Coordinates of C-alpha atoms in Angstrom, one line a residue:
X1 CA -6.1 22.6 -29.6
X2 CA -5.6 26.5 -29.5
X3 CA -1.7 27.4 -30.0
X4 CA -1.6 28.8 -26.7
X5 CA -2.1 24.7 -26.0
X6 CA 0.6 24.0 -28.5
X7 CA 3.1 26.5 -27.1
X8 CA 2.4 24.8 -23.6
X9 CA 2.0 21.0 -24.6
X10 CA 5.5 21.0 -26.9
X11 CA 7.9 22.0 -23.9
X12 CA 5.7 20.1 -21.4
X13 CA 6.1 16.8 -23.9
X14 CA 10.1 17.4 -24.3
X15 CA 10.6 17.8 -21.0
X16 CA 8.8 14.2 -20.4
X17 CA 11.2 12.8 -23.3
X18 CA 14.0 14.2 -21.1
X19 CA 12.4 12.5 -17.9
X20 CA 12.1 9.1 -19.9
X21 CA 15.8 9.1 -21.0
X22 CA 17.2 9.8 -17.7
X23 CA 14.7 7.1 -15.9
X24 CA 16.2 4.5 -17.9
X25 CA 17.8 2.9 -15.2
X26 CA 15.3 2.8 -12.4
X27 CA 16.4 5.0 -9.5
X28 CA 15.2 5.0 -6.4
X29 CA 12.1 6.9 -5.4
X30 CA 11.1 6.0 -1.6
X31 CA 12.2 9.5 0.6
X32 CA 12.4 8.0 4.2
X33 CA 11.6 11.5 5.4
X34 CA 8.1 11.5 3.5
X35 CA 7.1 8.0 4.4
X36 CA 8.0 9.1 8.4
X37 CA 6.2 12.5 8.2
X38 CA 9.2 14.4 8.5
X39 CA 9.7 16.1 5.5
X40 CA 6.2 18.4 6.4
X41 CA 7.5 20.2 9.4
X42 CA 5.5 22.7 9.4
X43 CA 2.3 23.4 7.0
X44 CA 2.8 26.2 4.4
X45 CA -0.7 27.8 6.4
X46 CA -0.2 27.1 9.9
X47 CA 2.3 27.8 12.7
X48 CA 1.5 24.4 13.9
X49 CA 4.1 22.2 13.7
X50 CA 3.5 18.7 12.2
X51 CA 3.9 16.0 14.8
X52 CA 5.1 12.5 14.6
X53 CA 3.5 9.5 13.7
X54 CA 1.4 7.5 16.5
X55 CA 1.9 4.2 17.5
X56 CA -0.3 2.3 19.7
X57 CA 1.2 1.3 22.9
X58 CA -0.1 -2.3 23.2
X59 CA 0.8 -2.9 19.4
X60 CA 4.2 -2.3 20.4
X61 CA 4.6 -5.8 21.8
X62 CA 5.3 -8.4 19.3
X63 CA 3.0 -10.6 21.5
X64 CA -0.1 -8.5 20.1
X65 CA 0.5 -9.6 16.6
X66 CA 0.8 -13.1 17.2
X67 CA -2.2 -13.2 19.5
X68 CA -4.5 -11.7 16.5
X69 CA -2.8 -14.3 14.0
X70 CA -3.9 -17.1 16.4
X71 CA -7.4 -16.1 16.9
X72 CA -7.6 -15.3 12.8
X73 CA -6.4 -19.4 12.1
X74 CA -8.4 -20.4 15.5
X75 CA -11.3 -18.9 13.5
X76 CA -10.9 -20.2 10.1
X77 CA -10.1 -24.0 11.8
X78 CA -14.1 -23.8 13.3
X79 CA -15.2 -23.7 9.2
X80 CA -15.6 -27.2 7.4
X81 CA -11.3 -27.9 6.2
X82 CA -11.8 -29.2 2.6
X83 CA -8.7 -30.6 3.4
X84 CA -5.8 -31.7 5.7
X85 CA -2.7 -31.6 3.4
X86 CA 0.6 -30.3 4.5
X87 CA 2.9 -28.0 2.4
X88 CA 6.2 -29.5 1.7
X89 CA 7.0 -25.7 -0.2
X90 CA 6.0 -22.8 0.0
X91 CA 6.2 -19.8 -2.4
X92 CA 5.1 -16.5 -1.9
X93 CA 4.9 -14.0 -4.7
X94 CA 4.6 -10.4 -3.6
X95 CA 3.6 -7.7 -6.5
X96 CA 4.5 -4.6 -4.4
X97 CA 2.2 -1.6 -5.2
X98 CA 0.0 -3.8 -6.5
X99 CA -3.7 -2.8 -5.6
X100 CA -6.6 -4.5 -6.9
X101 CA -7.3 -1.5 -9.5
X102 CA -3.6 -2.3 -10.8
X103 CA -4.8 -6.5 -11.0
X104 CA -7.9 -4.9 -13.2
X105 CA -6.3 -2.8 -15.2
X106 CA -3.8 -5.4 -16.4
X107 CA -6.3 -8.2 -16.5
X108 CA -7.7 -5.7 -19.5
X109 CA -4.5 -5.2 -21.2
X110 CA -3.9 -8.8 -21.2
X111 CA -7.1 -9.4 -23.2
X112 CA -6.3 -6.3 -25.6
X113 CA -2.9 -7.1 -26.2
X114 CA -4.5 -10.4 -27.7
X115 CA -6.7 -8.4 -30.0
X116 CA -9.8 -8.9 -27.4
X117 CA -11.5 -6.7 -25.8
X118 CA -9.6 -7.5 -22.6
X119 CA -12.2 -7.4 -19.7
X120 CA -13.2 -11.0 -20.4
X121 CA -9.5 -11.8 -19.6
X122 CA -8.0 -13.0 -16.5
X123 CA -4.7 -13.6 -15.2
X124 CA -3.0 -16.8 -13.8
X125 CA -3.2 -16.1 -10.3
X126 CA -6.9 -14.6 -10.9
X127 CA -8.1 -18.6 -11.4
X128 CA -6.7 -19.6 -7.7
X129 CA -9.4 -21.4 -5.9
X130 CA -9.3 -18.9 -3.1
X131 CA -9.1 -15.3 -2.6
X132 CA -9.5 -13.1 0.9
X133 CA -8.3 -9.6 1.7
X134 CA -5.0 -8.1 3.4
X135 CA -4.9 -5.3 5.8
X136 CA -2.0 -3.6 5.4
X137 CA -1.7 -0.6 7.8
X138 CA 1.1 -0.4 10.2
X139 CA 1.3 0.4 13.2
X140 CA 2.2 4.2 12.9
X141 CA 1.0 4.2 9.1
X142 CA -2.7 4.5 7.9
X143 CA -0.8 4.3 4.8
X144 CA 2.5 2.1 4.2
X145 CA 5.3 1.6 3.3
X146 CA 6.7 -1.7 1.8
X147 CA 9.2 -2.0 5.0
X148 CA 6.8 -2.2 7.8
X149 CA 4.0 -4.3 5.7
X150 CA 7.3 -6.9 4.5
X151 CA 7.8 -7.5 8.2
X152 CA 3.8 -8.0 8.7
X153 CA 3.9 -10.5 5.7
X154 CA 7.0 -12.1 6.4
X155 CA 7.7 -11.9 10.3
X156 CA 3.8 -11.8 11.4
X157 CA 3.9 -8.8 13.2
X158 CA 3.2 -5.4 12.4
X159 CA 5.5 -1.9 12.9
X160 CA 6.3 1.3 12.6
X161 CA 6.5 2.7 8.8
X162 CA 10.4 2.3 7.5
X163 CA 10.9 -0.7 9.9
X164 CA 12.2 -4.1 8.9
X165 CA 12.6 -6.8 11.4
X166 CA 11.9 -4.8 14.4
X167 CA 8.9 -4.6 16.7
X168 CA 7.1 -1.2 16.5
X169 CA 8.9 -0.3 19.9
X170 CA 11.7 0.7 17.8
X171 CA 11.4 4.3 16.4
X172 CA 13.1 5.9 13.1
X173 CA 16.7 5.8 12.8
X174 CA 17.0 4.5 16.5
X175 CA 19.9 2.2 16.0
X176 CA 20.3 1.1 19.7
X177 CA 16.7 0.2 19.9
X178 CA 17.2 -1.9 16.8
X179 CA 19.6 -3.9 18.4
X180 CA 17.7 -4.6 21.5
X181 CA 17.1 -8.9 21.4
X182 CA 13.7 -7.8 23.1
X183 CA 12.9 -6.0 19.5
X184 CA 14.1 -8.1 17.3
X185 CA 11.8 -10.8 14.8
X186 CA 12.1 -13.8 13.0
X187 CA 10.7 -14.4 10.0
X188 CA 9.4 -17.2 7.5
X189 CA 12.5 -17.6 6.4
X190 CA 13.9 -18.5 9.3
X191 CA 11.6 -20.8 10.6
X192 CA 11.5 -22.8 7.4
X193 CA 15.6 -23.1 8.0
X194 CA 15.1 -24.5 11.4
X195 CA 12.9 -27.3 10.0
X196 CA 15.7 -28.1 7.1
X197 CA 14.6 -26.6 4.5
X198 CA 15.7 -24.2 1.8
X199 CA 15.1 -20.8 1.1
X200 CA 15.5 -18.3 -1.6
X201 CA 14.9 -14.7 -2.5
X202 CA 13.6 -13.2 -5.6
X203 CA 13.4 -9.8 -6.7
X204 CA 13.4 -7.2 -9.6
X205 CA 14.5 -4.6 -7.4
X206 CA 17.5 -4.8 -4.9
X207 CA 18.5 -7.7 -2.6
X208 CA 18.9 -5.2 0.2
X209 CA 15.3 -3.0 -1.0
X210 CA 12.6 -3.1 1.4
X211 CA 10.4 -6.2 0.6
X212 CA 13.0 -9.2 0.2
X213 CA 14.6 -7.6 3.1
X214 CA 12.4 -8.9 5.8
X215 CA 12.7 -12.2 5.1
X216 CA 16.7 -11.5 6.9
X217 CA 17.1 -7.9 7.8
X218 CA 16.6 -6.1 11.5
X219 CA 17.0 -2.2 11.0
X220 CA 15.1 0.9 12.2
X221 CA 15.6 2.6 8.7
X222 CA 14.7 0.1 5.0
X223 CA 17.6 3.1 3.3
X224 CA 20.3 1.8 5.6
X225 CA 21.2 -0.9 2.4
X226 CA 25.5 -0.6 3.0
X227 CA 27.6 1.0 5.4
X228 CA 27.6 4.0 3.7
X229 CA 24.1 4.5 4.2
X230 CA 24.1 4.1 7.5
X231 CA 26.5 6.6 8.0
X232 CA 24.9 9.2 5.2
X233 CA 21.6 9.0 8.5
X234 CA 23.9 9.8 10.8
X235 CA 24.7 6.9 12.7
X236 CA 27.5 4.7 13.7
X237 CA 27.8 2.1 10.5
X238 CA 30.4 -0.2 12.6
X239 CA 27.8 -0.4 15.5
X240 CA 25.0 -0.6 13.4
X241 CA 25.1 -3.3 10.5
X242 CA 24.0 -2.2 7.0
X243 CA 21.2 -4.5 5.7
X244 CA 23.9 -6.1 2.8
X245 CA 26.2 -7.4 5.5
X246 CA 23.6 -8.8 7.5
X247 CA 22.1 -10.8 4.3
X248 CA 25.9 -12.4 3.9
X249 CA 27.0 -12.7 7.6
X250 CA 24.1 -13.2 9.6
X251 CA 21.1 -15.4 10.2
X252 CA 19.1 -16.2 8.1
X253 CA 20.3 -14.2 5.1
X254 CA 23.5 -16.2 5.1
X255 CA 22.1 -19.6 4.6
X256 CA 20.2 -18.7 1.9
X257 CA 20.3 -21.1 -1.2
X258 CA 19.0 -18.4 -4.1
X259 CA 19.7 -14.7 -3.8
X260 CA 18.6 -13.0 -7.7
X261 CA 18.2 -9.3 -7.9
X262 CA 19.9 -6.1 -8.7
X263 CA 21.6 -4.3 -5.9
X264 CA 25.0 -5.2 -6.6
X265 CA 26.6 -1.7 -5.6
X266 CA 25.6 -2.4 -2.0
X267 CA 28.2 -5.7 -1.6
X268 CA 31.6 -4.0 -3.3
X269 CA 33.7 -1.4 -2.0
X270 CA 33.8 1.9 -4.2
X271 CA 37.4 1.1 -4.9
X272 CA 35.9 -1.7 -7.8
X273 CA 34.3 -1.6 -10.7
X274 CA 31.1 -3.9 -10.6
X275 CA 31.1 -6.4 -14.0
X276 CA 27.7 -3.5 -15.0
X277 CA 30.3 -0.9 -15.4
X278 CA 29.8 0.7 -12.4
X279 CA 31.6 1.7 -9.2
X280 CA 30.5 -0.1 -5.8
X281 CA 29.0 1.8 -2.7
X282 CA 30.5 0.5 0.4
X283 CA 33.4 2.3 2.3
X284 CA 33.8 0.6 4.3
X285 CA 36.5 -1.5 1.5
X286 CA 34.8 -4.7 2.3
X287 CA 34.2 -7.0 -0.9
X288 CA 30.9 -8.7 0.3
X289 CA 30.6 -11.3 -2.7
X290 CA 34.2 -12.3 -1.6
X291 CA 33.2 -13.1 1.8
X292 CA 30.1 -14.4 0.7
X293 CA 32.0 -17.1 -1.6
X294 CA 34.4 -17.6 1.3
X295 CA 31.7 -18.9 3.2
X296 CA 29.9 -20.8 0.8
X297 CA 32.2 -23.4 -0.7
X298 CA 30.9 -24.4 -4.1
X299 CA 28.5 -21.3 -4.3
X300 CA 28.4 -19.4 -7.8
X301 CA 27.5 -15.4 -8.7
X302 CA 25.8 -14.9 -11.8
X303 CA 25.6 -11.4 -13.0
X304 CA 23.6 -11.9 -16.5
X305 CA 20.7 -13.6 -18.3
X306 CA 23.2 -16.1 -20.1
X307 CA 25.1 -17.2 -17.1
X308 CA 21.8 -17.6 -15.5
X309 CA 20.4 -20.1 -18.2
X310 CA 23.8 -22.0 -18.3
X311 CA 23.6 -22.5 -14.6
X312 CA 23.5 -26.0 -13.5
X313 CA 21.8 -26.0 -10.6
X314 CA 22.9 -29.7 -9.5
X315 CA 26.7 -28.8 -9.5
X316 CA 26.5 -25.8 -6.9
X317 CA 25.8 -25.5 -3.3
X318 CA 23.9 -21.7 -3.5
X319 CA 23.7 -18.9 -6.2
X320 CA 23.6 -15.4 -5.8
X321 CA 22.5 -13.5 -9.1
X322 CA 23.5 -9.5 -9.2
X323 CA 22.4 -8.2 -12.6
X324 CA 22.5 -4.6 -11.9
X325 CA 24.2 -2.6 -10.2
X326 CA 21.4 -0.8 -8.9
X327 CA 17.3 -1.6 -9.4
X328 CA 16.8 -3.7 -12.2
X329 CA 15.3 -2.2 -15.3
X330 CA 11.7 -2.3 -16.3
X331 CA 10.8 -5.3 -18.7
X332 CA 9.5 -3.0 -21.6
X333 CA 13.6 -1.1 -21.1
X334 CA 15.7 -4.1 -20.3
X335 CA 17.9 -5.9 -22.6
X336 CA 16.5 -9.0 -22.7
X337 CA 19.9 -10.7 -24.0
X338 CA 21.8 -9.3 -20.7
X339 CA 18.8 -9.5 -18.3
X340 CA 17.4 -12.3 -17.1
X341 CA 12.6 -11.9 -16.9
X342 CA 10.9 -12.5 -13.3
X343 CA 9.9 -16.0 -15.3
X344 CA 13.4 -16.8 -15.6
X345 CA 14.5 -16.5 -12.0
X346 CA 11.4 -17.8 -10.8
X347 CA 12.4 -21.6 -12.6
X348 CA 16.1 -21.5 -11.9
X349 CA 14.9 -20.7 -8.3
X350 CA 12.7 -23.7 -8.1
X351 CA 15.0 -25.8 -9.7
X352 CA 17.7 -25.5 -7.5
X353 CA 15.2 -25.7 -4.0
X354 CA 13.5 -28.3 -5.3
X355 CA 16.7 -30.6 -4.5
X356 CA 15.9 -30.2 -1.0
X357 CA 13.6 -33.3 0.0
X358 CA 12.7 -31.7 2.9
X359 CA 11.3 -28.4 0.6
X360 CA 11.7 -25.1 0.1
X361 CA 10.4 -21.6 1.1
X362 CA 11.0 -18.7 -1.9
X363 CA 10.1 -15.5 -1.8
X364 CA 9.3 -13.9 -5.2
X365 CA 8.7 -10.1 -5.6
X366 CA 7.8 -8.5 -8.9
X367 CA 9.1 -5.0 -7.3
X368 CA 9.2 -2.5 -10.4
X369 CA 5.0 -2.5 -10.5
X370 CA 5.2 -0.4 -7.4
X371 CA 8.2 1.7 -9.1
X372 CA 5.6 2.1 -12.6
X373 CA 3.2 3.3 -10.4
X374 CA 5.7 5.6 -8.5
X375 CA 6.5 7.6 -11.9
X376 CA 2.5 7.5 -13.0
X377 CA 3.8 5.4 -16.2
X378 CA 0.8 3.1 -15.9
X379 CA 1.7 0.8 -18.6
X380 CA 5.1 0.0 -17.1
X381 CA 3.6 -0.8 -14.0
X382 CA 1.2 -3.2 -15.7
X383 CA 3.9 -4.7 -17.9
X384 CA 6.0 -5.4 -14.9
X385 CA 2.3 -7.4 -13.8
X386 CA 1.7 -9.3 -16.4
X387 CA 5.3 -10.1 -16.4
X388 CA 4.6 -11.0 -12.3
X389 CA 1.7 -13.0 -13.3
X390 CA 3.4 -15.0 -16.0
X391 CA 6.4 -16.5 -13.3
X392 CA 3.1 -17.5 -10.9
X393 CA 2.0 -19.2 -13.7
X394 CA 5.1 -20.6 -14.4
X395 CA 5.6 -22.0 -11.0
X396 CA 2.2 -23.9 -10.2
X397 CA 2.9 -25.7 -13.5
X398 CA 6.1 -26.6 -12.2
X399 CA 5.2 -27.9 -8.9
X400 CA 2.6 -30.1 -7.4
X401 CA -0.6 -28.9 -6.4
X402 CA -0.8 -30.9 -3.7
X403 CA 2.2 -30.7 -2.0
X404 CA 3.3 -26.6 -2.6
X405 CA 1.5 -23.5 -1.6
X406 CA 1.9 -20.5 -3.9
X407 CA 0.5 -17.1 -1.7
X408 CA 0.0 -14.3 -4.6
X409 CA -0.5 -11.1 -2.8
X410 CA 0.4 -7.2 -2.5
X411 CA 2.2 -5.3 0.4
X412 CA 0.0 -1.8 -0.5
X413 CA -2.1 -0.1 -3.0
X414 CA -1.7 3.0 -5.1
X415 CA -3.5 5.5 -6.2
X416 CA -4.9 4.5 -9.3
X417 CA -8.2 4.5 -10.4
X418 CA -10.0 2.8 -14.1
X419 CA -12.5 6.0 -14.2
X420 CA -15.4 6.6 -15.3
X421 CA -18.3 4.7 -17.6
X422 CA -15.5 4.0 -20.5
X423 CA -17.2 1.4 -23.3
X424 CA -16.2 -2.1 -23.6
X425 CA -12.7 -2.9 -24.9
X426 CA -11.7 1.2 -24.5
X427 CA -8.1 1.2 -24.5
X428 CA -6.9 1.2 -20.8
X429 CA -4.0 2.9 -21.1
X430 CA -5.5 5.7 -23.6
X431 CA -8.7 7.8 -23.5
X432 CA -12.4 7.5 -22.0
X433 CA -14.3 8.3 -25.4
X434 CA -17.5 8.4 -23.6
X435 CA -17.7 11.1 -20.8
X436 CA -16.1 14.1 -20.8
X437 CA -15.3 16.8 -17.9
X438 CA -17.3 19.6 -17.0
X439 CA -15.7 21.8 -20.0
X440 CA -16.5 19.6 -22.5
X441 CA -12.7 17.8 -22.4
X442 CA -13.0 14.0 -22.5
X443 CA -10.3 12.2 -19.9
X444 CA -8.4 9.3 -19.3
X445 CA -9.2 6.3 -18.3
X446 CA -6.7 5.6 -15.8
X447 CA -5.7 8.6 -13.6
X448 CA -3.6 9.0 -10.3
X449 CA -4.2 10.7 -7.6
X450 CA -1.2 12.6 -7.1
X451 CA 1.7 12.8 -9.3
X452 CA 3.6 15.1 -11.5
X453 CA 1.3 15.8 -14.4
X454 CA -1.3 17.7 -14.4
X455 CA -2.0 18.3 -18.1
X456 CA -3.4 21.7 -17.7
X457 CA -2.9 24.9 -19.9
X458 CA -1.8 28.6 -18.6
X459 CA -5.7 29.4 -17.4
X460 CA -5.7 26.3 -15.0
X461 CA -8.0 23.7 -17.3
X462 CA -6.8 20.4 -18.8
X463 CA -6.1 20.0 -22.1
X464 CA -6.8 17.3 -24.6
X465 CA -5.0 13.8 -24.1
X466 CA -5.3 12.2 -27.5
X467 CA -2.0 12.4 -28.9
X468 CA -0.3 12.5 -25.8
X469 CA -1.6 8.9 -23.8
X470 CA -1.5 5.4 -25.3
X471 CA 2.2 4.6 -25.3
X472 CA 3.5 2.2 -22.6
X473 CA 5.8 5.4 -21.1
X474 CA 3.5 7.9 -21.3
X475 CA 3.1 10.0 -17.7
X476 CA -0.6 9.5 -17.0
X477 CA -2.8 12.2 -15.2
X478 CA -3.2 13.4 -12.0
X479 CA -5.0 15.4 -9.7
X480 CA -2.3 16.9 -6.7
X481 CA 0.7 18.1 -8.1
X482 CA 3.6 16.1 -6.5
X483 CA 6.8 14.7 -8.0
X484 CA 5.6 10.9 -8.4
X485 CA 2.5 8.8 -7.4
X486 CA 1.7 8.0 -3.4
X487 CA 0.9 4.7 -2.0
X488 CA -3.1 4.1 -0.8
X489 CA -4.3 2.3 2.4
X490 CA -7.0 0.1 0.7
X491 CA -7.1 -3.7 1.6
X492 CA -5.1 -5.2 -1.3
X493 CA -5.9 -8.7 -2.5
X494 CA -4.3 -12.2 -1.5
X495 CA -4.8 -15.5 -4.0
X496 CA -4.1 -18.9 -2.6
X497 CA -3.6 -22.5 -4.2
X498 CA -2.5 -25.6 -2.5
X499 CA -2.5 -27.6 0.7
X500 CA -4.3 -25.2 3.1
X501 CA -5.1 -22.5 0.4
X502 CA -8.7 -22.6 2.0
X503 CA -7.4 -20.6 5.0
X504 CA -6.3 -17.4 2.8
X505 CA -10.2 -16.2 2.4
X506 CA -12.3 -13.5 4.3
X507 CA -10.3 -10.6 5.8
X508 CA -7.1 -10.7 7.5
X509 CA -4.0 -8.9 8.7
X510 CA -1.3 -8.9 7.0
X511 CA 0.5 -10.2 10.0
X512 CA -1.5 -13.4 9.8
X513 CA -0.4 -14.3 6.9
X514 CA 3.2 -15.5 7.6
X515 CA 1.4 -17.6 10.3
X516 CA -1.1 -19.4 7.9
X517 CA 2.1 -20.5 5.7
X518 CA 3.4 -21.8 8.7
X519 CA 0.6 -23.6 9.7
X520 CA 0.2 -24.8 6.2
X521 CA 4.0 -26.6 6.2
X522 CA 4.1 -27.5 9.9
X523 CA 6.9 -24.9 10.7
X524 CA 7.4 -21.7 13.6
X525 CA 6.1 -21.8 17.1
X526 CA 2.5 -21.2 16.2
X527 CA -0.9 -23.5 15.1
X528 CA 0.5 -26.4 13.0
X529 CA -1.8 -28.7 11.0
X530 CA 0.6 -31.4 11.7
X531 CA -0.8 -31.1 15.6
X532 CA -4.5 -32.2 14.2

């Protein structure tokens, strides 16, 4: 490397040791203005103005969605069923930004971690008997985001980009729209309430972040978490209800059994100091956790890994676990005496639903792969999935295969490609040692398509990676300058096991799945395989 590198690598590599420190605590990355197309208003080399997202007309109508789910199960029901079982439970585990180049890529550091070569490996939810494809466009979006594809996945219809809960009829922002009856969805959740059983919620991000939010939440903007969100976009927060109130006041979010996630700043008025050490977020001075424990006699807040493990499941009507104040933090920066793994929530969850002899619907979400991917730290983002995959496996050893269904699947892709004609058991997250650019410069193996690094000297060419990739927090490449890593469009992948895992093959929307699970436990208004 000539010292004109050196002079240009040093600074680059403190400033990325500044970066790390202050991304310590995961912050949030998700502009709402980006994901709507609002933030390019006009391009740098036009006059043109950039216009709004289309929707479909037709695709507008909740009714649209359901009709596609129907024919998709009307379809699969005309193959030879293997079998007729019903799911008592249900459990669907969602690694967000999880495409399948992300499934590969840990797969391989799976196997090297265990001193193999690693593309022989494989990971739990890899050895399901069946496997079948997810569309996950929405209905404005050729690209998502993870609030319209949570309502596909968990209400069965499909909307606009930054939606939860709410037909594609309602636009951005549009509060009065959001509150329309004619707008508004159920979701899994819900149904599996009305036919007795429990539910839960699991996540590594937020209880009120995008993805465990459609399983309760109805709002025309995923950022409008407390009151003082809603107010921050402009709009009325006493007329329109912030996502943490509806979770505690309102159906289904207030009948939940398990709540565990971080998030806790959304529920306590800034007036109080959170047991994290941190001030809450609401103005509003309403003490959510209060009224949540005043409406759930013998319910119990956890807000650690030790009070989690100490919990006795048996003694306590429902549990909600806070155990940040914001996003959790990655696995590889957490403390694990203070907080609790993926694995860990997953088993207390199922523990406590499992009482319920009429079963159980949980949600799971292993939300930080999407936010490893977000900051182009590749080996946090496939930590946080082999952390994702080792609660799946967790679970179908704890439950029956016969009587639960476990759904493994992924909201959207990222950017992220395994590149070029790297040798057997090349390090994945370090350097292809057998191709080299056009200049002679050999390249990573995993690289981005956007993000913020670049890795190229004064004159515009890349420079050497050897000493700078390898480590789990290093910023791999990419090719468009942009501050963090940009969701794809590709199909992403869905894994199946139990009663009516057969259905979950071929190509589907991502609407249909929410249908299948239902027809799989004989619950919602659709197909049932109790009717055969």
């Amino acid at each position: 490397m000539g010292s004109s590198q050196r002079q240009l690598v040093l600074p680059m590599l403190l400033l990325l040791a500044l970066a790390g420190t202050a991304l310590s605590g995961v912050k949030e990355v998700h502009n709402v203005l980006e994901l709507t197309g609002r933030a390019v208003r006009k391009l740098r080399f036009s006059t043109d103005v950039a216009e709004d997202k289309y929707t479909p007309p037709e695709e507008m109508d909740p009714q649209y969605w359901y009709n596609i789910a129907d024919e998709e199960i009307t379809k699969r029901l005309e193959l030879p069923q293997p079998n007729s079982l019903k799911a008592k439970n249900i459990i669907l585990f969602l690694g967000d930004g999880m495409p399948l180049s992300t499934v590969a890529a840990a797969r391989i550091l799976k196997g090297q971690r265990q001193g193999n070569t690693g593309e022989e490996s494989s990971l739990s939810f890899e050895r399901f008997p069946y496997t079948g494809l997810s569309r996950t466009y929405c209905t404005n979006a050729q690209v998502p985001d993870s609030a319209c594809t949570a309502t596909a996945y968990l209400c069965g219809v499909k909307t606009n980009i930054v939606n939860i809960g709410v037909s594609a009829a309602v636009e951005y922002n549009n509060c009065t729209a959001s509150q329309d009856p004619a707008n508004r969805l159920t979701s899994i959740a819900e149904w599996a309430q009305n036919a007795g059983k429990s539910t839960g919620i699991v996540t590594t991000t937020t209880l009120t972040h995008a993805s465990p939010s459609g399983a309760y939440a109805k709002t025309a903007n995923r950022m409008w978490q407390s009151d003082t969100d809603v107010t921050s976009y402009g709009v009325d927060a006493s007329t329109c209800i912030d996502m943490a109130t509806q979770l505690v006041t309102q159906t289904p979010g207030k009948n939940f059994d398990v709540m565990f996630g971080g998030g806790m700043g959304k529920f306590l008025p800034n007036t109080i100091v959170d047991p994290h050490g941190n001030p809450g977020e609401r103005s509003d001075g309403v003490n959510l956790l209060s009224s949540w424990q005043a409406r759930h006699d013998g319910g119990v807040l956890v807000t650690n890994r030790d009070q989690l493990l100490k919990l006795n499941v048996s003694a306590v009507s429902s549990v909600i676990g806070l155990f940040q104040s914001e996003l959790m933090n990655f696995h590889l920066e957490a403390d694990e005496t203070y907080q609790p793994t993926l694995s860990e929530l997953t088993e207390v969850t199922i523990n406590k639903l499992s009482q319920n002899e009429n079963g159980y619907f949980a949600f799971i979400e292993g939300g930080l792969i999407d936010y490893g991917n977000h900051y182009t730290k590749a080996g946090y983002a496939l930590d946080e999935a082999l952390e994702f995959e080792k609660a799946i496996q967790l679970a179908r050893d704890m439950t029956d295969i016969e009587d639960t269904l476990i759904v493994v699947t992924a909201d959207h892709g990222h950017a992220v490609s395994i590149t070029g004609y790297p040798g057997r058991g090349t390090p994945i997250l370090g350097i292809n040692q057998h191709d080299t650019d056009i200049n002679g410069v050999k390249y990573s193996v995993l690289n981005y398509a956007a993000g913020p690094n670049q890795y190229l000297d004064e004159t515009g060419q890349r420079i050497p990676l050897d000493d700078i990739l390898g480590a789990d927090d290093a910023i791999t490449p990419s090719y468009i300058p942009k501050d963090q890593g940009v969701h794809s469009g590709e199909d992403v992948g869905i894994f199946a096991s139990g009663p009516q895992s057969h259905l979950f093959t071929g190509i589907m929307q991502q609407s249909t799945i929410p249908h299948l699970m239902a027809y799989a436990a004989c619950i919602g208004s659709g197909k049932q395989v109790c009717d055969n």
